[in-house]
Short mmCIF file of C-alpha atoms in Angstrom, two decimals:
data_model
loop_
_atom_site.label_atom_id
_atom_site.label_comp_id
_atom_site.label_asym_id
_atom_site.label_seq_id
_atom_site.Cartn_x
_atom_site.Cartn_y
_atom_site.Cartn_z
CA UNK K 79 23.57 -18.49 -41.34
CA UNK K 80 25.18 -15.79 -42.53
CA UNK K 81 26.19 -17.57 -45.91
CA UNK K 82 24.45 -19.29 -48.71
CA UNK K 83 25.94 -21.91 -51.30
CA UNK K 84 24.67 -20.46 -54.45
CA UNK K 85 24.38 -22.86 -57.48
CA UNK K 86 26.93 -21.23 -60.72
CA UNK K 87 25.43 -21.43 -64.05
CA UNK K 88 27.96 -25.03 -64.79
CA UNK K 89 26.46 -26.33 -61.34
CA UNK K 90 28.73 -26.11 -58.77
CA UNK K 91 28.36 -24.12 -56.19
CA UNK K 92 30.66 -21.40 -54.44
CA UNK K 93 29.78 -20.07 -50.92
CA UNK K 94 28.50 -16.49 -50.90
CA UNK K 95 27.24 -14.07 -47.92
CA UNK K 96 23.63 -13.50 -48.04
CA UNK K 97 24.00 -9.85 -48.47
CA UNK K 98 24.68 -10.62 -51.97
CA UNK K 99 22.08 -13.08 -52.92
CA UNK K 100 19.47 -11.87 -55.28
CA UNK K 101 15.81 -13.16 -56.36
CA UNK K 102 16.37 -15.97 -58.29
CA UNK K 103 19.49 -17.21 -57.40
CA UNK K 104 19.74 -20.92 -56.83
CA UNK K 105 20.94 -21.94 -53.82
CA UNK K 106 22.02 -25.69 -52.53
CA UNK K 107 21.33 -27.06 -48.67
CA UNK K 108 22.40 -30.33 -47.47
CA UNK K 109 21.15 -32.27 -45.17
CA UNK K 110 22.00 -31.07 -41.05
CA UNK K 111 22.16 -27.61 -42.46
CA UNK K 112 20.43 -24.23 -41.84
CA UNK K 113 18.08 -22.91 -44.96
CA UNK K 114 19.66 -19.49 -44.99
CA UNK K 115 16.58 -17.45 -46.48
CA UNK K 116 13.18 -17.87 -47.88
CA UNK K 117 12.49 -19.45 -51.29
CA UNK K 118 11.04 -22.22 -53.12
CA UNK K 119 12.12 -25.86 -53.57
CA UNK K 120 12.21 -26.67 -56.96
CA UNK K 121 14.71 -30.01 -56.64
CA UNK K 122 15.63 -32.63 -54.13
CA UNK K 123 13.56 -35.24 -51.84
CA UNK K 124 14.91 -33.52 -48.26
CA UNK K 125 12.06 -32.53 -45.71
CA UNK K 126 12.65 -29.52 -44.59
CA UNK K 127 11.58 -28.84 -40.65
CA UNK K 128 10.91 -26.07 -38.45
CA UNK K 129 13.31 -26.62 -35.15
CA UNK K 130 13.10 -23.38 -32.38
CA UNK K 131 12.02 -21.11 -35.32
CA UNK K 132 14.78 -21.95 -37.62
CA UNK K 133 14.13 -24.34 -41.04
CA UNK K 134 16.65 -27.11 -41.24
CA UNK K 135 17.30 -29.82 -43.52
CA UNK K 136 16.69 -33.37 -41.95
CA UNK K 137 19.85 -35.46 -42.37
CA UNK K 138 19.58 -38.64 -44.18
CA UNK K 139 18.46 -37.34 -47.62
CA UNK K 140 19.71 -36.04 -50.60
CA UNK K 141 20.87 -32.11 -51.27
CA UNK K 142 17.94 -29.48 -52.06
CA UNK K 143 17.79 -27.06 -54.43
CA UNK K 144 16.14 -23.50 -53.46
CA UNK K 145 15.43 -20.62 -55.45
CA UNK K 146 15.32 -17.75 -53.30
CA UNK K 147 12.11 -15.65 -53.46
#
């Protein structure tokens, strides 16, 4: 994908492109959706899976929380 939802300091979120996204930023990924870059999961129960060489969330769970690397 060519956006990301980034997490805001009060913790919502606000969709971004991913040519702004910086190391560190929190980013938010619900289930059925694309991980839009590498990072770390630091919050959430969703397995993530590798599908055709992309990394999707499975649907079913609860959001994720990524901190991009």
């Amino acid at each position: 994908p060519r956006t990301a939802r980034r997490v805001k300091q009060d913790g919502d979120d606000e969709e971004v492109s991913i040519d702004v996204l910086e190391a560190g930023d929190r980013l938010r990924v619900r289930p059925g959706e694309r991980v839009p870059v590498d990072g770390s999961v630091i919050d959430g129960g969703t397995p993530i899976t590798e599908f055709f060489g992309r990394w999707l969330v499975d649907d079913g769970y609860i959001t994720t929380t990524i901190v991009m690397s």
